[in-house]
Coordinates of C-alpha atoms and ligand atoms in Angstrom, one line a residue:
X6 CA 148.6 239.2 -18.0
X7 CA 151.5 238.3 -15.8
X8 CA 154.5 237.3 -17.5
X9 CA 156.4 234.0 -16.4
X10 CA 158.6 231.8 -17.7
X11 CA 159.5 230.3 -21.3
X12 CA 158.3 226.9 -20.4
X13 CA 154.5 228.1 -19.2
X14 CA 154.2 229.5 -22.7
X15 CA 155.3 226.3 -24.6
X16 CA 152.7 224.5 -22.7
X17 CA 149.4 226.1 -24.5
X18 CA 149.5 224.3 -27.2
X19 CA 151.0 221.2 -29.2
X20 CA 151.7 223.4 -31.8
X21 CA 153.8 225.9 -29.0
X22 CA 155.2 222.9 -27.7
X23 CA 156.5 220.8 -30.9
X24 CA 157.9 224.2 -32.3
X25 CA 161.0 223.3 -30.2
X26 CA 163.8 225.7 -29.0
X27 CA 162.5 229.4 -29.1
X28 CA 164.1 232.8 -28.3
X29 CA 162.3 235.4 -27.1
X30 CA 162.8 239.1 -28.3
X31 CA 164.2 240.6 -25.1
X32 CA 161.5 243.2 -23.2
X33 CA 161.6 246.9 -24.3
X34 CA 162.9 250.1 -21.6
X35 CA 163.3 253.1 -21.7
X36 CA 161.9 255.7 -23.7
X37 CA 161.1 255.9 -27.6
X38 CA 159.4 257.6 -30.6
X39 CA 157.9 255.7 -33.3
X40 CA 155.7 256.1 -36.3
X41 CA 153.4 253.0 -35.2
X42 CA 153.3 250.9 -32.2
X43 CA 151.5 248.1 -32.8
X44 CA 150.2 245.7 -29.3
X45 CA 150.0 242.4 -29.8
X46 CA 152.4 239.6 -31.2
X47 CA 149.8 237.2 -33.2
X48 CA 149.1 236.9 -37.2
X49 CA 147.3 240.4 -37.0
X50 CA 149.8 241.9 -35.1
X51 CA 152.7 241.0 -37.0
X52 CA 151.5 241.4 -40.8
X53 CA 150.1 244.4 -40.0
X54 CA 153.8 245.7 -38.9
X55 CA 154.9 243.5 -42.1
X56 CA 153.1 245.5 -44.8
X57 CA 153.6 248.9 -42.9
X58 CA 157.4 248.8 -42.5
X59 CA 157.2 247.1 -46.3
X60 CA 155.2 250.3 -47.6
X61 CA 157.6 252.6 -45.5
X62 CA 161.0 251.9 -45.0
X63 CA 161.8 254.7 -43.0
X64 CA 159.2 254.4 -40.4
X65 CA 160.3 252.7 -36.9
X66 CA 157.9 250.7 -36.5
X67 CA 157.4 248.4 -32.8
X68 CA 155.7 245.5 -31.9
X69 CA 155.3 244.6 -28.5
X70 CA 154.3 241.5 -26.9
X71 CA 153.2 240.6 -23.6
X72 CA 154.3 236.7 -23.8
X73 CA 156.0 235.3 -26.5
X74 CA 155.2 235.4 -30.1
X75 CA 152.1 233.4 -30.8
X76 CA 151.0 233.1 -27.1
X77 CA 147.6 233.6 -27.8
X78 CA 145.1 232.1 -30.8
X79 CA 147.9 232.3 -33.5
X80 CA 150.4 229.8 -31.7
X81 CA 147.1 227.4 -30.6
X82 CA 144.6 227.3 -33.5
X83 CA 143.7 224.3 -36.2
X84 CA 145.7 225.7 -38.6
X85 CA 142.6 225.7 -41.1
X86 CA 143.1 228.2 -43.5
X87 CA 139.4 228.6 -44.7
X88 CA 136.9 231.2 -46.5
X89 CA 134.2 231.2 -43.5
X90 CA 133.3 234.5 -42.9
X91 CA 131.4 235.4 -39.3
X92 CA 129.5 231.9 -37.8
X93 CA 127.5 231.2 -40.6
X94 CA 126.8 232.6 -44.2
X95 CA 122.7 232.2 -43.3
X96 CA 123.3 234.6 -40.2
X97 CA 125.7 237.1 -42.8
X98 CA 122.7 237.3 -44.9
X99 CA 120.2 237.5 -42.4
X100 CA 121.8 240.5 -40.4
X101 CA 124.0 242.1 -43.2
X102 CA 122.0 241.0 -46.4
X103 CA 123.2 239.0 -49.9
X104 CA 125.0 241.6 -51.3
X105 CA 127.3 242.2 -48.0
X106 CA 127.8 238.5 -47.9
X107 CA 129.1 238.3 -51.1
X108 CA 131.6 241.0 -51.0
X109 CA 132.6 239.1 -47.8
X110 CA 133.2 236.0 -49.1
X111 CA 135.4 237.7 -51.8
X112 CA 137.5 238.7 -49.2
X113 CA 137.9 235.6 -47.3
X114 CA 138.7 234.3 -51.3
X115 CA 141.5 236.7 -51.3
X116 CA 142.5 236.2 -47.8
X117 CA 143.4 232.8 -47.9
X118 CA 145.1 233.4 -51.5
X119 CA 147.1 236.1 -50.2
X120 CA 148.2 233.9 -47.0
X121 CA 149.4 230.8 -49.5
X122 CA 151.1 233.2 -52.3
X123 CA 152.6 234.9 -49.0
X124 CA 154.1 231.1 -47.9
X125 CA 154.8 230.7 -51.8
X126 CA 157.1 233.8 -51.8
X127 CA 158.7 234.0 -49.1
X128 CA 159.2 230.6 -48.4
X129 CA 157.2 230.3 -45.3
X130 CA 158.3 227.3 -43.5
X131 CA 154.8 226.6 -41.8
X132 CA 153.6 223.2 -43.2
X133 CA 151.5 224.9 -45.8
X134 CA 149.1 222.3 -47.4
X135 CA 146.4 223.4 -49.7
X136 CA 144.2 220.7 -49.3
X137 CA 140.7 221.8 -49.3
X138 CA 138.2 221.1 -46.7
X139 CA 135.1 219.0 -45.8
X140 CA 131.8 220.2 -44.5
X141 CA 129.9 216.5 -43.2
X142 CA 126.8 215.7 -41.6
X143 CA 126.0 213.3 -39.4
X144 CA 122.4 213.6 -39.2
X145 CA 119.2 213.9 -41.4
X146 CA 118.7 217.1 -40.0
X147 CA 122.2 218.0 -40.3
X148 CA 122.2 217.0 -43.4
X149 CA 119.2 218.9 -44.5
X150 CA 121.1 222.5 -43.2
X151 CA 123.8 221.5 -45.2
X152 CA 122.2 221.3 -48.4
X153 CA 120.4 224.8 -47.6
X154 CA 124.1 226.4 -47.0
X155 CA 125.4 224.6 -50.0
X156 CA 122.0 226.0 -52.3
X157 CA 122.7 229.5 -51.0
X158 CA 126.3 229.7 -52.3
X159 CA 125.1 228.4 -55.5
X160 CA 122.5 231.1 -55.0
X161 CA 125.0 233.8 -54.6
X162 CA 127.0 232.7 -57.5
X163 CA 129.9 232.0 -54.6
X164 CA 130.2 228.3 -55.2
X165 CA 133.3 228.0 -57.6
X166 CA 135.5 226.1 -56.0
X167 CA 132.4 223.7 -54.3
X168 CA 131.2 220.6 -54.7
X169 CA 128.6 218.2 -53.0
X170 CA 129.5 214.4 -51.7
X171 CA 127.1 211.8 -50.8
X172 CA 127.6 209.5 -48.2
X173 CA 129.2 207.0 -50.6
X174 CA 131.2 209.1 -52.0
X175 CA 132.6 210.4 -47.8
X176 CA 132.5 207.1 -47.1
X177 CA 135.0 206.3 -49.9
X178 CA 137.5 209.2 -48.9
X179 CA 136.9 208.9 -45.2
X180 CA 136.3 205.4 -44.3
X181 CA 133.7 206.4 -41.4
X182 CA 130.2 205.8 -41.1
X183 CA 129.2 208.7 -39.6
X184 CA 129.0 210.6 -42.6
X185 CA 125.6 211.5 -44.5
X186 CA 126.6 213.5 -47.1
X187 CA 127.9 217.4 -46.6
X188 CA 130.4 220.0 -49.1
X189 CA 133.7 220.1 -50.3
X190 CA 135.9 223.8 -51.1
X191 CA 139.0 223.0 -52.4
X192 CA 140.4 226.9 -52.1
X193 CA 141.7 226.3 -48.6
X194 CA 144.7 225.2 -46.7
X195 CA 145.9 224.0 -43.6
X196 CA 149.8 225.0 -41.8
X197 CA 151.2 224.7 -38.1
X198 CA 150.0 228.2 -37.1
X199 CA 152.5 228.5 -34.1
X200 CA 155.4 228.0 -37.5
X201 CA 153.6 230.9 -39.6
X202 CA 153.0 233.8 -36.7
X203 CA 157.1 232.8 -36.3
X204 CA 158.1 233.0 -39.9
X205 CA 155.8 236.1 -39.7
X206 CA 158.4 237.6 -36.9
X207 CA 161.4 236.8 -39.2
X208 CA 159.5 238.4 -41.9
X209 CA 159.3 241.5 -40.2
X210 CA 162.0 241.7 -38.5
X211 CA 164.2 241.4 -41.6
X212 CA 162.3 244.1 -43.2
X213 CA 163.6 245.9 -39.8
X214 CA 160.2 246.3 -37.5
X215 CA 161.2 246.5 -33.9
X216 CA 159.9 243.4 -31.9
X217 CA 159.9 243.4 -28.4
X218 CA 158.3 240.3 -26.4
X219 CA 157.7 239.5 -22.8
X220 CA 156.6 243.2 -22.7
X221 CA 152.8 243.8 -21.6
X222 CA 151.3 246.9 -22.2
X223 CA 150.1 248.6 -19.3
X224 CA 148.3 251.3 -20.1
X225 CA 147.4 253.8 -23.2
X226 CA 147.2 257.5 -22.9
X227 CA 146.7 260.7 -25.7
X228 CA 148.9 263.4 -25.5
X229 CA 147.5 266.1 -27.6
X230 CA 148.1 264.4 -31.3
X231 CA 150.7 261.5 -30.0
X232 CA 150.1 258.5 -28.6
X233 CA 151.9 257.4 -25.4
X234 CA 151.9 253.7 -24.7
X235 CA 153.4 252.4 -21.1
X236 CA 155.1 249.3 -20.1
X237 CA 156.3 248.1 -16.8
X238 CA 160.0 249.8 -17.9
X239 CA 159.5 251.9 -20.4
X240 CA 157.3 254.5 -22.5
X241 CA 156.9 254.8 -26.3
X242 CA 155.5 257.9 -28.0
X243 CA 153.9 257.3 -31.1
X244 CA 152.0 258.9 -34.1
X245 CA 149.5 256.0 -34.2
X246 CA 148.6 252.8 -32.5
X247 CA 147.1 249.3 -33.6
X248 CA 145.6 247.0 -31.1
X249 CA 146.0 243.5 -32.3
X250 CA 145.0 241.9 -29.0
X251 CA 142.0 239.6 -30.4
X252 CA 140.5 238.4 -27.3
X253 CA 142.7 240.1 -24.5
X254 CA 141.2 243.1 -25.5
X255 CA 138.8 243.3 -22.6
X256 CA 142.3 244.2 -20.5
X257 CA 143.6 246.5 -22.0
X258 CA 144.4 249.9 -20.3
X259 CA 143.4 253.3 -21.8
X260 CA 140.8 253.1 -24.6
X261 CA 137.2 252.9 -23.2
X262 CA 135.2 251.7 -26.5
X263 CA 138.0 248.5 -27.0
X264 CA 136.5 247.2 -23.9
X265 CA 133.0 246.7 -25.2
X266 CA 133.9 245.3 -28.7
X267 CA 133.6 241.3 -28.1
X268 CA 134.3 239.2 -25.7
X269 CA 136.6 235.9 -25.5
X270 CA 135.7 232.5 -26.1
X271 CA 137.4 229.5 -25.3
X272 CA 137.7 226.2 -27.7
X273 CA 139.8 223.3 -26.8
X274 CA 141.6 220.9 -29.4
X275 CA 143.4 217.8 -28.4
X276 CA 146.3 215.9 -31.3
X277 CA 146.7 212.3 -31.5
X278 CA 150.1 209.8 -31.1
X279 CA 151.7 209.5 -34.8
X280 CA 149.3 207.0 -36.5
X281 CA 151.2 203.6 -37.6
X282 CA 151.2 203.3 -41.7
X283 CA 148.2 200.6 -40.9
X284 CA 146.0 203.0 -38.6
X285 CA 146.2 205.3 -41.7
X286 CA 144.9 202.6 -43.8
X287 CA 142.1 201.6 -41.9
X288 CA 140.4 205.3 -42.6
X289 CA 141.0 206.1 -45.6
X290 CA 141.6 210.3 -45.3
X291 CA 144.5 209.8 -48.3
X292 CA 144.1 212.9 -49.5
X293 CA 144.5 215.1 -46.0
X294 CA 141.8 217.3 -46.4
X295 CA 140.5 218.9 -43.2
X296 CA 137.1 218.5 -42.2
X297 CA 134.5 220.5 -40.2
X298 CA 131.0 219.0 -38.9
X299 CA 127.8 220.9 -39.4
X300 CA 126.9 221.3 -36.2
X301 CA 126.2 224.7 -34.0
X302 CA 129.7 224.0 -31.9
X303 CA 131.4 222.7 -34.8
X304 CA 134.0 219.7 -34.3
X305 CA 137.0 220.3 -36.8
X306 CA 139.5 217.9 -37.8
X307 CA 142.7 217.9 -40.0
X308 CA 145.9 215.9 -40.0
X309 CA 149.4 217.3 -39.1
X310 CA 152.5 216.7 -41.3
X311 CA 154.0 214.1 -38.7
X312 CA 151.0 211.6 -39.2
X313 CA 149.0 213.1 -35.9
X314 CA 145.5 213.8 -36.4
X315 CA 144.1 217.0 -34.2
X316 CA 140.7 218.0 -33.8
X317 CA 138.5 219.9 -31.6
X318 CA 135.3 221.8 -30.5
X319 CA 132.2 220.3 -29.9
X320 CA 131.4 222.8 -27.4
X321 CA 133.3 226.0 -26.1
X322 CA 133.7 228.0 -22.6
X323 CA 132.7 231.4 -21.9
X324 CA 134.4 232.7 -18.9
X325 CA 132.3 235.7 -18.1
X326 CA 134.7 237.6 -15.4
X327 CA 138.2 239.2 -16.3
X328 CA 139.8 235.3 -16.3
X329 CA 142.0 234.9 -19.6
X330 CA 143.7 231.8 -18.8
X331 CA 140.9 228.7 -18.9
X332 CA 143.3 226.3 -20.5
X333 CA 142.6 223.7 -18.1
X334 CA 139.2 221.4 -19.3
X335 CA 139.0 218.0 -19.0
X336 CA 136.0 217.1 -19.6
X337 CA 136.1 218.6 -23.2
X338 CA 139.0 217.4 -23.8
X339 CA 137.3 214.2 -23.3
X340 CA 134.7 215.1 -25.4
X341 CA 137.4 215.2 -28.1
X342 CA 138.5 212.2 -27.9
X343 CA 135.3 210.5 -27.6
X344 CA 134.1 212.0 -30.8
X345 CA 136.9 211.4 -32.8
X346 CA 137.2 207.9 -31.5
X347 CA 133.2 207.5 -32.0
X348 CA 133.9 208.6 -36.0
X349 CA 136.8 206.3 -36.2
X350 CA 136.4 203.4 -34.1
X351 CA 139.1 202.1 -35.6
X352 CA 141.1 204.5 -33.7
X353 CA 140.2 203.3 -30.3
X354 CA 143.3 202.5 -28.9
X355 CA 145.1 205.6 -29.9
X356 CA 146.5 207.9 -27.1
X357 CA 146.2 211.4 -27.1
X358 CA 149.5 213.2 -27.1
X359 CA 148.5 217.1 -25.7
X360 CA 145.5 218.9 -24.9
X361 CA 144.8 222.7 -25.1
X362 CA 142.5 225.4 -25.3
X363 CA 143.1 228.9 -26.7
X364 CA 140.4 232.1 -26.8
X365 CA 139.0 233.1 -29.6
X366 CA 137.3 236.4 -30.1
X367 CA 133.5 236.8 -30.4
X368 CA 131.1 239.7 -30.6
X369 CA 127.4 240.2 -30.5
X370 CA 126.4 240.1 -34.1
X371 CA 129.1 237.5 -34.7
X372 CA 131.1 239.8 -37.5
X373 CA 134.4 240.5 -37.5
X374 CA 135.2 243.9 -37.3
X375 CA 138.5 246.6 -38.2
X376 CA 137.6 250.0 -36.7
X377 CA 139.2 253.4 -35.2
X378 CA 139.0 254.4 -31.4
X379 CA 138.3 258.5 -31.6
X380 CA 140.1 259.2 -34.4
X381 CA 142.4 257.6 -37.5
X382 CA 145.3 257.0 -35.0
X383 CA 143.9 254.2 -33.0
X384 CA 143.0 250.6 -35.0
X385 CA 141.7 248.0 -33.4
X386 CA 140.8 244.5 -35.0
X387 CA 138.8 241.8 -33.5
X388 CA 135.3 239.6 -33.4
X389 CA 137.5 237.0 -35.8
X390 CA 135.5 233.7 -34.0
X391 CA 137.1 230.5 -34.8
X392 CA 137.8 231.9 -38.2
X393 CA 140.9 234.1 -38.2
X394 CA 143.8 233.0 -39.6
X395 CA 143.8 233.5 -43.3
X396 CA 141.3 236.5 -42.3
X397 CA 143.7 238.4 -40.1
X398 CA 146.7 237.9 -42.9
X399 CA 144.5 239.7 -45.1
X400 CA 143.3 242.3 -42.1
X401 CA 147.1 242.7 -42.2
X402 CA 147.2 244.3 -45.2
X403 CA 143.7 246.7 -45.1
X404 CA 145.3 247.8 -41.5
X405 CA 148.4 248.8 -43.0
X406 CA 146.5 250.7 -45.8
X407 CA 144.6 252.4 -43.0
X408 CA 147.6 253.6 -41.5
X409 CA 149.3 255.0 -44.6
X410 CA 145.7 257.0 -45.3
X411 CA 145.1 255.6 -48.6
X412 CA 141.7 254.6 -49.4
X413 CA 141.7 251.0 -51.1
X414 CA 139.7 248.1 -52.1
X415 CA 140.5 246.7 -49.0
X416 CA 139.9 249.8 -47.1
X417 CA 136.1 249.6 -48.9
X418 CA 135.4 246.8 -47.3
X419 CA 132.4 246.7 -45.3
X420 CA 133.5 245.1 -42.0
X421 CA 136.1 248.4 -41.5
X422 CA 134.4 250.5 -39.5
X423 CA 131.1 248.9 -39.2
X424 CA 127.9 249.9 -37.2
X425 CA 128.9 247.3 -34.2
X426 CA 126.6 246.3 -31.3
X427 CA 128.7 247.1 -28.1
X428 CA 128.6 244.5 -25.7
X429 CA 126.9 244.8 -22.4
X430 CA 129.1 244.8 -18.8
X431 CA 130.6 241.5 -17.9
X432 CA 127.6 240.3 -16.2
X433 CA 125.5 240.8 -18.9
X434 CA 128.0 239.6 -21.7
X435 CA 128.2 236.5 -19.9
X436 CA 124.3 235.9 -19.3
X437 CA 124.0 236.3 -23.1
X438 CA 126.7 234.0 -23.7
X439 CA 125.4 231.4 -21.1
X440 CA 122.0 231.6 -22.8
X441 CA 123.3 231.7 -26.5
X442 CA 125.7 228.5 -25.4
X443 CA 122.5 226.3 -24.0
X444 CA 120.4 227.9 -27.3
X445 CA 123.4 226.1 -29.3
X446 CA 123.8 223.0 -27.3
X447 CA 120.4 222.4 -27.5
X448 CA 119.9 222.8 -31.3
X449 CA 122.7 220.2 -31.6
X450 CA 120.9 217.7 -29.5
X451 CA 117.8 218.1 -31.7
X452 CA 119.4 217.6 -34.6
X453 CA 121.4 214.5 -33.3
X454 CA 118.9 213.0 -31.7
X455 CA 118.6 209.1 -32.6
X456 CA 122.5 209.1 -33.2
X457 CA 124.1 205.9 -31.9
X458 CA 127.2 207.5 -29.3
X459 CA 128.5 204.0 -28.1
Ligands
LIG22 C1 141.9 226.7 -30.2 C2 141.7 227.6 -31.4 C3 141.5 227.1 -32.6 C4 141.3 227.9 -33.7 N1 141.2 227.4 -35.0 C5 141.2 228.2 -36.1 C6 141.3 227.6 -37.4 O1 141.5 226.5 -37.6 N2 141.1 228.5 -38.4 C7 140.9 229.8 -38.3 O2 140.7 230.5 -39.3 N3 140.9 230.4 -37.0 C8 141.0 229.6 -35.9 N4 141.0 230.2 -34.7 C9 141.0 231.6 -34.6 C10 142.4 232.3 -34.9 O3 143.4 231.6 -34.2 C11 142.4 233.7 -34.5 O4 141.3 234.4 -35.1 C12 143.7 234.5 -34.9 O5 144.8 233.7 -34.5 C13 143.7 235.8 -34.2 O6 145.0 236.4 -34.3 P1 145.3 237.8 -33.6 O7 146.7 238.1 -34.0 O8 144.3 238.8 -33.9 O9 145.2 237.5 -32.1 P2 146.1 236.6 -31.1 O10 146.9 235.6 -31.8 O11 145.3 236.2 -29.9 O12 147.2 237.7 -30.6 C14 146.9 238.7 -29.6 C15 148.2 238.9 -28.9 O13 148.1 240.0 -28.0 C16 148.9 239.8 -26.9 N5 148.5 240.7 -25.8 C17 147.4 240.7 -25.1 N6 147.4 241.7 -24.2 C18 148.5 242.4 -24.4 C19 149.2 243.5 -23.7 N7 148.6 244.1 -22.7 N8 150.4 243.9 -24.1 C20 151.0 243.3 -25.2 N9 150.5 242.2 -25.8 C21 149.3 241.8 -25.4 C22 148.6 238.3 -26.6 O14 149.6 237.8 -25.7 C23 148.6 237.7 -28.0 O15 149.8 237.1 -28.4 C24 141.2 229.3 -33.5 C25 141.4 229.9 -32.3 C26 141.6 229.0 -31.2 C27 141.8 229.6 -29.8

């Protein structure tokens, strides 16, 4: 990744953007010794170097970023703070079985719990809203997968916090027509994610981690039982390393097995003008809940604190060579607004304010995954999907437990270090990818087939 300047970064994304006025760390040079150097400056990076130095106050512990904080997913996502574990609970099941699911979705419980009692005390100023969140249809068939998913939490005895709507009862809350019928769970939450991964580097930093930003890490080497991370200007010798480079893992220097964990996938999201107090009242949505459709790429939708409404998905890029920046796609972007302005036609004069993209991180069995490289001294985290933020404040904590050695609840977990699929060379990665998109675009046209689009 090349660095370049401040205002490159604050274009990708709205939230990046509206943040306002930012000061970087400066770069690091020079030489140093630490306990833990941790790569990466996103929510994993940075609560993971938050509960470490917490547990240890005596430990140096450095973070270094190659951008700014929140350059990467954490400074562009939706901000949905939800309990979705992997792509789909049917796909958990089917490849990890009920039991695994279950303890998974425990986790997810306590992960987006431990994000809002985290904003609670420490007075997180990130737009936290625990609002809960919508699952709609807007087909029969749609509808039909819905109920199954809804029947198998009830199944798993998961279902406390859910409840099923009609299309009445959505057309009630949401004043569209394009709703069937889907689920509610109110344990969730929505924020502005670029706020949190910041309040997260004033978190840290007061409990005196070393951040250093505009930094990339060049390469990472052993030297007998130290680690010995590189930078353009500098060198830091460490007892252990965490990776918490999500999707830019593929480029990292030095370990061979981070290479072949996932893959990055792109999603773009586009944010609306501030609605007028009438635009608000011609669609209902009182309550700001977010909403997700049930389709295979998923559209997602939530309002911001400034009367804005931002959605996105509806289909997703896979870039296939060593390309990380695909932030430019108009056509999706255009898909975005179409949709949103085909569910609320009411809307159809509203302007789009900003459009972005971001890349999420995706492996082949669609699990995320904590694991070592050789030995205890190298972490990595990554295969979070579209589904990381209240996941990788929790991830946070199990690294940090990993590092001091203990063995923990959260260390039990089954996802840390999992049996994981490699994934094939680029070329192959990307015909998969190419082949699983088109399986996925298809099954959405099949199931919206008849819809009315005009
Ligand atoms: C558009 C979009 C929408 C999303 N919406 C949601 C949502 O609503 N809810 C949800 O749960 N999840 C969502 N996600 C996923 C979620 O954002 C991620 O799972 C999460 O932010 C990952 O955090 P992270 O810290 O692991 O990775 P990142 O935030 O990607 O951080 C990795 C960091 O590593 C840095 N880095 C890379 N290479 C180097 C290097 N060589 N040296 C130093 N640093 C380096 C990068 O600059 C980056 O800042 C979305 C993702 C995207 C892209």
């Amino acid at each position: 990744m090349t660095v370049n300047n401040l205002s490159l970064f604050e274009e990708k994304s709205f939230w990046l953007r509206s943040y306002g006025d930012y000061t970087p760390n400066p770069p690091f040079a020079g030489q140093a010794q630490a306990d833990v150097v941790i790569i990466g400056g996103g929510f994993t990076g940075l609560n993971t170097a938050w509960q470490f130095k917490q547990d240890n106050p005596n430990a140096r512990v450095i973070v270094l970023e190659a951008a700014v904080i929140g350059y990467g997913a954490s400074g562009r996502n939706g901000g949905f703070s939800m309990k979705l574990f992997g792509m789909e609970p049917e796909l958990t099941v089917l490849r990890w079985g009920k039991q695994r699911m279950i303890d998974a979705h425990h986790y997810m419980q306590k992960a987006v719990k431990h994000l809002k009692t985290m904003v609670e005390e420490h007075d997180l100023q990130s737009d936290y809203r625990h609002t809960g969140m919508f699952r709609v249809s807007y087909s029969k068939q749609q509808l039909k997968r819905c109920q199954k998913t809804y029947e198998l939490f009830q199944k798993l005895g998961i279902d406390d916090d859910m409840s099923w709507h009609t299309q009445e009862e959505l057309q009630q809350e949401f004043n569209s027509e394009r709703f069937l019928g889907g689920m509610y769970e109110s344990e969730t939450g929505i924020l502005n994610p670029c706020k949190q991964v910041r309040e997260l580097k004033r978190l840290a930093l007061s409990a005196g981690v070393e951040i250093y930003e505009m930094i990339p890490v060049t390469d990472i080497d052993r030297n007998g039982s130290q680690i010995v991370t590189q930078t353009a200007e500098g060198k830091i010798t460490s007892d252990k390393i965490v990776l918490a480079t999500n999707a830019y893992s593929r480029h990292i220097n030095g370990p061979r097995k981070l290479k072949n964990r996932q893959m990055p996938l792109w999603t773009y999201q586009v944010v609306t003008e501030p609605l007028s107090k009438e635009q608000w009242n011609s669609i209902g949505w009182q309550q700001q809940q977010s909403f997700e459709d049930n389709r295979q790429l998923v559209h997602y939708f939530r309002p911001t604190v400034d009367g804005r409404i931002t959605m996105g998905g509806g289909d997703v890029v896979t870039p296939g060579d060593e390309c990380m920046d695909k932030d430019f796609a108009p056509k999706l972007w255009q898909h975005c607004e179409n949709h949103l302005k085909w569910i609320y036609p009411q809307l159809k004069d509203v302007r789009i304010d900003y459009r972005w993209g971001g890349p999420t991180s995706v492996n082949l069995d669609m699990t995320p995954e904590i694991g070592y490289l050789d030995d205890e001294r190298m972490i990595y985290a990554t295969g979070c999907i579209g589904h990381g933020v209240s996941l990788t404040h929790l991830n946070g904590r199990t690294i940090a437990d990993l590092l001091n050695g203990d063995k923990t609840e959260l260390t039990d977990f089954w996802i840390v270090n999992r049996k994981a699929i490699p994934q094939p060379g680029n070329t192959l990665s990307y015909l998969g990818a190419k082949t699983l998109h088109a399986g996925f675009k298809l099954w959405d046209r099949w199931d919206e087939r008849g819809l009315k689009r005009s």
